[in-house]
Amino acid sequence: MTRVKAFKTQKVFSKLMIGFGVLFLLVGIFAIVKLFIGKSGTESSSVDWTGFLQGFQGLFFIVLGTYNLRNEKYYIEWDEQQLRFFLPQTKQLEVIHFEDIQTIQVKLFEIQLQLKDKNYTLDLNTMEDEALKQVKAKFKDLQQNQNRNNSLDVA
């Protein structure tokens, strides 16, 4: 069973972003609370936006870090009989038996599979280079085997 991740994710970097996001959010909240507590007795015409901007920046880092961690669950895997993939386009586990594939087209960052009743397009733009090479090599081998079997059937 060979499994490759469908996204380039760096778990440590994502967790670091979430940590900095929480830190910036807390500093922003503290600055906003300090601003409102300090203004209760005095009137001032200028507003200090630093706390709001830091809080927004913290929320942005938290959202970005969790988005990166969420993308770690997507993969493509195969064995000798079937291909399984869980990708964001389909949002569900898909299983394709190799004998059901009628045609395979391998492009630069895309693989198109035509089955009897359905077509699949695997988008490989987000994969790491080594994983991309692995997947493309597997599908090129399948494509060559399919062409070899078709030429034997014709002869």
XYZ file of C-alpha atoms in Angstrom, residues 33-145:
113
model
C -9.451 46.239 27.433
C -6.690 48.603 28.603
C -7.866 51.214 26.085
C -11.478 51.106 27.294
C -10.557 51.008 30.983
C -8.154 53.936 30.519
C -10.766 56.028 28.668
C -13.491 55.691 31.241
C -12.425 58.800 33.145
C -11.039 61.003 30.341
C -12.248 62.177 26.952
C -9.919 61.705 23.984
C -10.610 62.275 20.319
C -8.022 59.810 18.924
C -8.548 56.047 18.874
C -5.657 53.633 19.199
C -6.258 50.884 16.636
C -3.224 48.785 17.604
C -5.199 46.389 19.780
C -7.820 45.820 17.092
C -5.164 45.172 14.436
C -3.230 42.773 16.657
C -6.405 40.894 17.511
C -7.323 40.640 13.837
C -3.812 39.475 12.999
C -4.053 36.829 15.708
C -7.375 35.558 14.341
C -5.895 35.474 10.843
C -2.906 33.361 12.000
C -5.179 30.969 13.893
C -7.450 30.475 10.865
C -4.491 29.988 8.507
C -2.801 27.473 10.825
C -5.958 25.405 11.316
C -6.597 25.460 7.550
C -3.128 24.023 6.948
C -3.622 21.336 9.592
C -7.030 20.434 8.142
C -5.513 19.840 4.702
C -3.259 17.130 6.101
C -6.096 14.596 5.972
C -6.216 14.470 2.139
C -4.321 11.669 0.397
C -3.992 9.368 -2.609
C -3.137 5.701 -2.060
C -2.988 2.583 -4.167
C -2.138 -1.085 -4.114
C -2.109 -3.691 -6.879
C -5.888 -3.795 -7.438
C -7.325 -0.384 -6.597
C -6.811 3.325 -6.128
C -8.233 5.179 -3.132
C -8.241 8.915 -2.694
C -9.708 11.459 -0.335
C -9.449 14.905 -1.912
C -11.064 18.287 -1.243
C -12.878 18.243 -4.593
C -14.928 15.166 -3.684
C -14.923 15.464 0.142
C -15.408 11.704 0.415
C -13.370 8.546 0.051
C -13.353 7.344 -3.556
C -12.292 3.826 -4.529
C -11.483 2.930 -8.135
C -10.506 -0.552 -9.276
C -7.808 -0.449 -11.922
C -9.710 -2.809 -14.219
C -12.621 -0.307 -14.326
C -10.441 2.447 -15.820
C -10.956 2.799 -19.554
C -8.554 5.655 -20.373
C -5.858 7.531 -18.483
C -4.465 10.922 -19.450
C -1.432 12.118 -17.503
C -0.846 15.861 -17.768
C 1.585 18.173 -15.999
C -0.378 18.702 -12.767
C -3.502 16.709 -13.541
C -4.559 13.121 -14.139
C -7.812 12.387 -15.932
C -9.417 9.002 -15.456
C -12.322 7.851 -17.561
C -14.407 5.002 -16.203
C -17.469 3.384 -17.713
C -19.921 5.575 -15.814
C -17.855 8.437 -14.386
C -14.876 10.685 -15.042
C -12.362 11.776 -12.417
C -9.828 14.577 -12.569
C -7.113 14.422 -9.941
C -5.636 17.877 -9.351
C -1.990 17.514 -8.308
C -1.058 21.204 -7.982
C -0.766 21.082 -4.212
C 1.482 18.027 -3.913
C 5.151 17.938 -2.975
C 7.551 17.162 -5.800
C 8.447 13.647 -4.671
C 4.822 12.683 -4.117
C 3.891 14.158 -7.511
C 6.601 12.093 -9.212
C 5.384 8.942 -7.437
C 1.770 9.408 -8.474
C 2.616 10.314 -12.070
C 4.964 7.319 -12.377
C 2.232 4.973 -11.149
C -0.325 6.330 -13.602
C 2.156 6.291 -16.497
C 2.824 2.616 -15.746
C -0.923 1.962 -15.696
C -1.312 3.860 -18.959
C 1.470 1.817 -20.612
C -0.014 -1.455 -19.363
